Structure formats: C-alpha cells, structure tokens
mmCIF file of C-alpha atoms in Angstrom:
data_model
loop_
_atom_site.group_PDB
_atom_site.id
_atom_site.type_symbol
_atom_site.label_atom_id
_atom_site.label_comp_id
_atom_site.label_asym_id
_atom_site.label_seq_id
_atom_site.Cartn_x
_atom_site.Cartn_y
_atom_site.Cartn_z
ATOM 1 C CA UNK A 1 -50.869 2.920 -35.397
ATOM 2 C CA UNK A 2 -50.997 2.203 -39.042
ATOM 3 C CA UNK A 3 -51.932 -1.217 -38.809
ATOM 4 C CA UNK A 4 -54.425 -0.843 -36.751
ATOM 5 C CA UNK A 5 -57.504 -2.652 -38.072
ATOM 6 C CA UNK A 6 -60.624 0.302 -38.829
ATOM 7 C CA UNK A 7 -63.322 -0.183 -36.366
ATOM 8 C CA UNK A 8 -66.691 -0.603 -37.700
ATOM 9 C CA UNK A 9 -66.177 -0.695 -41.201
ATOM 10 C CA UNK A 10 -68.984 -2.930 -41.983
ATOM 11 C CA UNK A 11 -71.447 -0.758 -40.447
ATOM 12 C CA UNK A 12 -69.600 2.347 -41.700
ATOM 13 C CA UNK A 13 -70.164 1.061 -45.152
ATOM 14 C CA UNK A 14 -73.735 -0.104 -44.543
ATOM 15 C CA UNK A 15 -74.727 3.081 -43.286
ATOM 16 C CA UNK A 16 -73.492 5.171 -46.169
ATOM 17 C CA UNK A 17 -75.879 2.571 -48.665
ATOM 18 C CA UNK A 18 -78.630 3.626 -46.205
ATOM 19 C CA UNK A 19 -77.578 6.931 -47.312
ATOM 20 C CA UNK A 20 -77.049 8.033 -43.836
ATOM 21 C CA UNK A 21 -81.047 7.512 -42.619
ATOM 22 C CA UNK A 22 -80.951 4.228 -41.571
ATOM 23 C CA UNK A 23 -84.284 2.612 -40.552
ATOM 24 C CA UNK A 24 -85.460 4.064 -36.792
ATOM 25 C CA UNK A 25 -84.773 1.590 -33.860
ATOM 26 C CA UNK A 26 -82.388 -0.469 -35.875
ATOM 27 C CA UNK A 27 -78.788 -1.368 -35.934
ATOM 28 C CA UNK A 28 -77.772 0.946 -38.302
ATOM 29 C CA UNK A 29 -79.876 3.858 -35.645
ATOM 30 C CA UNK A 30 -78.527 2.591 -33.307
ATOM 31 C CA UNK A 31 -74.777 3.156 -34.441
ATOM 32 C CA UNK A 32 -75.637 6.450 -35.957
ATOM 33 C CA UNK A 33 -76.261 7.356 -32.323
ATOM 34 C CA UNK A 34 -73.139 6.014 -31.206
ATOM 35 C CA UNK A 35 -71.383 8.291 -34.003
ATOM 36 C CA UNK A 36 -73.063 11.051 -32.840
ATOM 37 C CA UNK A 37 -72.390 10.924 -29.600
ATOM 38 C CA UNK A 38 -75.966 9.129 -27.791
ATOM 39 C CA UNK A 39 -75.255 5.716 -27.464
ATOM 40 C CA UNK A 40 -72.004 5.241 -25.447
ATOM 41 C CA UNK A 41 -70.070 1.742 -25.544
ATOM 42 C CA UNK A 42 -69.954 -0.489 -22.772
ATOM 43 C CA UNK A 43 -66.752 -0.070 -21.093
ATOM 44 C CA UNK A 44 -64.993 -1.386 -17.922
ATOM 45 C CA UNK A 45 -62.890 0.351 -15.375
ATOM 46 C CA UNK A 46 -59.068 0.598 -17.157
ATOM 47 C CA UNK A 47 -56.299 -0.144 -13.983
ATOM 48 C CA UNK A 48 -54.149 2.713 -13.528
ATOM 49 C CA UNK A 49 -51.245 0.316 -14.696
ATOM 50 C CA UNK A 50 -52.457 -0.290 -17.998
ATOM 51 C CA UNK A 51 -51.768 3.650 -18.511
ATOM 52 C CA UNK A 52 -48.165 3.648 -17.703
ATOM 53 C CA UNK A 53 -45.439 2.219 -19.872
ATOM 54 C CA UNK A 54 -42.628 -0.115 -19.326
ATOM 55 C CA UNK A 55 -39.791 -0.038 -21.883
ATOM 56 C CA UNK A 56 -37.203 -2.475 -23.127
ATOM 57 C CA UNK A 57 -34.969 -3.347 -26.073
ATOM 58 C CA UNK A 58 -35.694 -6.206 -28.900
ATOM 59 C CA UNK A 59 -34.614 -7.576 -32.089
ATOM 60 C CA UNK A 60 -36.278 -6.886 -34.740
ATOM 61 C CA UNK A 61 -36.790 -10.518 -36.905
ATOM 62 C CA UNK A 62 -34.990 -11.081 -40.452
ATOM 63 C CA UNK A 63 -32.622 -8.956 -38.876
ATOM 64 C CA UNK A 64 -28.392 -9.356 -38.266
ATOM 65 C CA UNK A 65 -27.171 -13.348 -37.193
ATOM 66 C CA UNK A 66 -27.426 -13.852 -33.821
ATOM 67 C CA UNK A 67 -24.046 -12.905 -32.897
ATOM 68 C CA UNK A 68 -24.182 -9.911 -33.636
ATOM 69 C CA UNK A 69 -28.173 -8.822 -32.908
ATOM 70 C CA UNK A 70 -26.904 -9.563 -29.231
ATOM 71 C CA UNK A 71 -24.627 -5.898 -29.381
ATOM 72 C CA UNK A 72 -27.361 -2.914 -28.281
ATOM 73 C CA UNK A 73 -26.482 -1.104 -31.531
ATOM 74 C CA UNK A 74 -28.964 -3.756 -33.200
ATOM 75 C CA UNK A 75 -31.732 -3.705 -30.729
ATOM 76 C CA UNK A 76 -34.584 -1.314 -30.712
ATOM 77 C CA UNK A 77 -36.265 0.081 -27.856
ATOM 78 C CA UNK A 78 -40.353 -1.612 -27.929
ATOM 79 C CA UNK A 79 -42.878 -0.337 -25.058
ATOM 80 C CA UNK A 80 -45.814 -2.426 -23.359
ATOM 81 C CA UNK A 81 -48.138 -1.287 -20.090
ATOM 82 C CA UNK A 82 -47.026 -2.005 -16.840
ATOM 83 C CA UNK A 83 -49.985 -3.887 -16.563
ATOM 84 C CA UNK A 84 -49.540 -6.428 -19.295
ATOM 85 C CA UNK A 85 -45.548 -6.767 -18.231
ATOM 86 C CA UNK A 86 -46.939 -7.628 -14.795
ATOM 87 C CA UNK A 87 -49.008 -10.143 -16.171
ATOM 88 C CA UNK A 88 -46.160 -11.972 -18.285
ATOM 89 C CA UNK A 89 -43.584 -12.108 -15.202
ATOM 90 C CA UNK A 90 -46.161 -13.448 -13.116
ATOM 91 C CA UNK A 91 -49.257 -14.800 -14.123
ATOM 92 C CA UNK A 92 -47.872 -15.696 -17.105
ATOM 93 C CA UNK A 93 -44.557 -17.142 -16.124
ATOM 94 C CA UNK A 94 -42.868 -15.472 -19.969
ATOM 95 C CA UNK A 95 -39.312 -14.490 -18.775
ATOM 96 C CA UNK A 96 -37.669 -12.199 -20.705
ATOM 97 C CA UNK A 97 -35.782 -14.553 -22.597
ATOM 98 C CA UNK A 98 -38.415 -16.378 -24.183
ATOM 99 C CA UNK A 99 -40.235 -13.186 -25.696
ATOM 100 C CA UNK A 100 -36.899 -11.531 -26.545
ATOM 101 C CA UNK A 101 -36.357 -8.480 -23.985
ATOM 102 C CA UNK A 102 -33.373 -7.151 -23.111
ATOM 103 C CA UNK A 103 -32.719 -3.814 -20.264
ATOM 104 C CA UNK A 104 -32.593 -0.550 -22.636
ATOM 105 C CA UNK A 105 -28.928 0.629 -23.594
ATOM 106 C CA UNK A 106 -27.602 4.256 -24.487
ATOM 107 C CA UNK A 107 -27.321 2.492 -28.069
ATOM 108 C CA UNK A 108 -30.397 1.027 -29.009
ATOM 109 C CA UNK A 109 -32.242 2.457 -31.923
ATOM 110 C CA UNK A 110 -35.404 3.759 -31.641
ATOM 111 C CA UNK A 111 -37.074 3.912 -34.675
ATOM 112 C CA UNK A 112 -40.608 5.345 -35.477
ATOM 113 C CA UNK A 113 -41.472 3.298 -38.171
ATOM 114 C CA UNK A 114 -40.726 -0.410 -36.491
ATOM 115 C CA UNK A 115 -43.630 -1.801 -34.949
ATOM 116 C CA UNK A 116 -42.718 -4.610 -33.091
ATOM 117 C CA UNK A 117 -44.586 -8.111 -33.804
ATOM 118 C CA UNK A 118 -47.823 -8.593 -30.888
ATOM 119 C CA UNK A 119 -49.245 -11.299 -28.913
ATOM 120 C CA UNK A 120 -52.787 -10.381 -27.318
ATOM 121 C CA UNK A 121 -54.039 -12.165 -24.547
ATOM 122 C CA UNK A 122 -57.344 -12.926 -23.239
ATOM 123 C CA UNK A 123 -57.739 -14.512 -19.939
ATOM 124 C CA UNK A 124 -60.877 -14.785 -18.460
ATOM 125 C CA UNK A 125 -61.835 -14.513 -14.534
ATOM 126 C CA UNK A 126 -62.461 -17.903 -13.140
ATOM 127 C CA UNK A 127 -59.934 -19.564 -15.596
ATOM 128 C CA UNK A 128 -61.486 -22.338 -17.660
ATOM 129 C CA UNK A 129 -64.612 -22.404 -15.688
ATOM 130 C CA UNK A 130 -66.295 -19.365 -16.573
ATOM 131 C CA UNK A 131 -69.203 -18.734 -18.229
ATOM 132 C CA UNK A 132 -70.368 -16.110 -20.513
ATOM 133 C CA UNK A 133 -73.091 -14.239 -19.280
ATOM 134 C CA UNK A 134 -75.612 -12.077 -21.971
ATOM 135 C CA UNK A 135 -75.001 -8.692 -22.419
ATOM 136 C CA UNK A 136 -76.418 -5.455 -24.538
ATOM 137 C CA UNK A 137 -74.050 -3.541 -26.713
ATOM 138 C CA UNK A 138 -73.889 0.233 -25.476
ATOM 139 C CA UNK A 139 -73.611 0.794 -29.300
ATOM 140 C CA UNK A 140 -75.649 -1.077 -31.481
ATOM 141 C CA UNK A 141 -78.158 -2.309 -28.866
ATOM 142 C CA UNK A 142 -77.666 -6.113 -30.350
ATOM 143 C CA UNK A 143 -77.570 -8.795 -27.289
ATOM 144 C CA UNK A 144 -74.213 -10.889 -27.044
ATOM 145 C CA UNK A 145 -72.440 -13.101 -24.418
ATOM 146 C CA UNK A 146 -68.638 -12.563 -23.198
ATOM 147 C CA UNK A 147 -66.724 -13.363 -20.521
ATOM 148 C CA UNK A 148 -65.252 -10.947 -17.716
ATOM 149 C CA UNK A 149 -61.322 -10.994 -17.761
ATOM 150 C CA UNK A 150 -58.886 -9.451 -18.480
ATOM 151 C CA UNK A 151 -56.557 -8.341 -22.175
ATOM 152 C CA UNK A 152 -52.941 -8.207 -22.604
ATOM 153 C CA UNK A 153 -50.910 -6.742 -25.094
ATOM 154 C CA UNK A 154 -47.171 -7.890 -25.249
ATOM 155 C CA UNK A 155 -45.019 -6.866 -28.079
ATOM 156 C CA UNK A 156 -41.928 -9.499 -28.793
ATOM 157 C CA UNK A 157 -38.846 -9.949 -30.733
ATOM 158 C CA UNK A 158 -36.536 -12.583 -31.830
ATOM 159 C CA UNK A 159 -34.751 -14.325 -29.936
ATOM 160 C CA UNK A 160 -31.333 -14.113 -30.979
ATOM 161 C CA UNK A 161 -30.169 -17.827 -30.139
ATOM 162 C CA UNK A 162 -32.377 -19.144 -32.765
ATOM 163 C CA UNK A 163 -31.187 -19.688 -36.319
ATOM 164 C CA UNK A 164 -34.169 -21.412 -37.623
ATOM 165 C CA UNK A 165 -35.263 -19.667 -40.791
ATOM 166 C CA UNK A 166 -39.268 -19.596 -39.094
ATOM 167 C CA UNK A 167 -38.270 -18.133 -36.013
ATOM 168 C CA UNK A 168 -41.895 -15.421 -36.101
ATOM 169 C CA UNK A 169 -43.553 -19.141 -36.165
ATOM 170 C CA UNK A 170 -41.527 -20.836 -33.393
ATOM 171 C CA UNK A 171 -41.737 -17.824 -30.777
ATOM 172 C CA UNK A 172 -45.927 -18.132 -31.963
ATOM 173 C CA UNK A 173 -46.116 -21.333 -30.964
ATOM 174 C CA UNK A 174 -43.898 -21.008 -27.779
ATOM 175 C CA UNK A 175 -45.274 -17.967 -26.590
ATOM 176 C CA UNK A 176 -48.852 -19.232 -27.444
ATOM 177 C CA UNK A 177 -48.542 -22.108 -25.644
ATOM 178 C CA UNK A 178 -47.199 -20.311 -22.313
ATOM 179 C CA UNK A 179 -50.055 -18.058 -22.339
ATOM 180 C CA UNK A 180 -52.537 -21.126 -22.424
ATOM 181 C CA UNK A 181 -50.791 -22.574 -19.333
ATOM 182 C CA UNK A 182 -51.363 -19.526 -17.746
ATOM 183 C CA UNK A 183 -55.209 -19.750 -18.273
ATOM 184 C CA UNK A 184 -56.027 -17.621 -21.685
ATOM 185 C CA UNK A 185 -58.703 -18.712 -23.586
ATOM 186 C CA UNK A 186 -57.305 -16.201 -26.678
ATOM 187 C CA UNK A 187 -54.207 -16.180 -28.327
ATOM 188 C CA UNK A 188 -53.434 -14.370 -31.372
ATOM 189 C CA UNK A 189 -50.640 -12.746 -33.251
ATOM 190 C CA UNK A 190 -50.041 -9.438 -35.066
ATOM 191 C CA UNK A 191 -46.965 -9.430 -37.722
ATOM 192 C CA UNK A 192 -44.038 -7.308 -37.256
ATOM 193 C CA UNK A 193 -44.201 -4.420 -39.414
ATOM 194 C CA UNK A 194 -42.296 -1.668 -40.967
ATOM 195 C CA UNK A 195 -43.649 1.563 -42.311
ATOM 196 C CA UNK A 196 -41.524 4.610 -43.840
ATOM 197 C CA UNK A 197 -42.735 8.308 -44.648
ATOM 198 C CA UNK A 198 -43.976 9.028 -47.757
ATOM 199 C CA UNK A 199 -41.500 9.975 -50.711
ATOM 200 C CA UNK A 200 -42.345 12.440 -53.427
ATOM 201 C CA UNK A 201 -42.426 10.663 -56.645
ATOM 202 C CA UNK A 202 -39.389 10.592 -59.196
ATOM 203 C CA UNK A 203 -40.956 11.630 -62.367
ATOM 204 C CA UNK A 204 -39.804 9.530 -65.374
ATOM 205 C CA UNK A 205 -37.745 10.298 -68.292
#
C-alpha cells in the first residue's frame, strides 16, 4: 500500500554511511544479516483467520451529505480479516454502526485508489495486568521487552448521521475509546487517503 510507512529506514540509511561493511557483531551486522537472509525476525504463529477477508461497504469522509451517502451508489466496498472483524463484534463490542459498515450492494464503488481511514489495535493477553517480559530481536540482536497479545486492523468510514464538520476526529475518539474498554493498551489512527495513477505531463506553451 502506498502509505505504508518503509521499514527500517534508519538502519537502511545508516548502513549505506557504513558503506555497506558495517562493524562485525554490531547492529548494523546484525541487520545486514537479516537483509541477506541469516538472521530471521522473531515471529508468532498468524491464525488462519487473519488470512481470510471479510468485506463491506463505507463512506468515504468529506464525501456527499448524509442523505444521500446512505444510497449504495456512494459507498465503497473496504476489506478487513476475519480475524480483526471477529474481534470488533465481540471482544470489542464496535457494531457496525459506530465504525460505519454497511452489507455490500451490486452498486457500491470499488475503487483502487481509496484507502479507507485505519484504527490498529493492540490488546495484550492478561488485559491490564500483563507484564512485558525481555526479549532478543531475531534481526538486530538488540534486547527489548513487549507484551504477548494480540493486533487488529479495522478500516472505518463515516458515519453518515453525523454532520459535524470533524467527523475523522469524533469517530477517533469514539472508536478509541471502545477499543480501551475492551482492554487495548494501543490505539492509533491512519488517515484516509486517496491516490491516483500517474499522468504524463502537459508540456507548456
């Protein structure tokens, strides 16, 4: 996705001062390896669910008044993993409503260049209570502490009964504060966003 943040870009850049021989037994080594393929990262078992895909219809915000965003000519179809929709109409207790889903129509748009606005989730086993414990990174060797839970991703729209011109900041602060009843420790927000394919340049006159 386009506006998906680069991984490693610190270390990317670092490395290419080092001018590619980093220092042996170091951080820098140590992520060289995981670029080439020896050092692997440290990753947990991913539930079948989070592999399959759930789909439904939202509405885009800035978009048409309410009354008429509610017709499916002016929703567009947005996917999330079975697993994180399980989450929401359970754990979670987010109906439908409140994060602005609607069942897909015939005449929904489906548009490759809408990427719908994102609420991750972080909810960690043992609720409140847990504790991080210490462990190594399978990439850069470096020690750190986490906690074992589990992430959700859950895209959302507006919700077309609001008229309020901060209605992206409203559905933050209502969604965010559902998820924290529902035990995460991590709540945060990624903008809606709209990309289109890139035009050939007129040339000027």
């Amino acid at each position: 996705m386009p506006r998906t943040k680069k991984q490693f870009s610190f270390l990317n850049r670092a490395l290419k001062v080092a001018g590619g021989t980093p220092t042996p037994g170091s951080t820098l080594d140590n992520y060289l390896k995981f670029k080439t393929g020896v050092n692997k990262r440290n990753a947990g078992k991913i539930p079948a669910d989070a592999r399959k895909l759930v789909t439904y219809s939202a509405v885009p915000f800035g978009g048409p008044d309410a009354d008429k965003a509610t017709s499916a000519d002016k929703r567009y179809r947005i996917s999330l993993s079975k697993f994180s929709n399980d989450w929401r109409g359970g754990a979670g207790a987010i109906s439908k409503a409140e994060i602005g889903y609607d069942t897909i129509d015939p005449l929904n748009k489906t548009d490759s260049t809408y990427y719908p606005a994102q609420m991750k989730v972080f909810v960690p086993d043992g609720g409140a209570a847990a504790v991080a414990t210490a462990k190594v990174s399978g990439i850069t060797k470096r020690s750190y502490k986490s906690k074992a839970g589990k992430s959700y991703t859950l895209p959302f729209g507006a919700v077309v009964t609001k008229t309020t011109q901060n209605e992206y900041r409203e559905q933050m602060s209502i969604l965010g504060d559902k998820a924290k009843v529902a035990g995460a420790t991590s709540v945060t927000f990624v903008p809606e966003e709209w990309t289109s394919p890139t035009r050939e340049a007129v040339a000027g006159t």
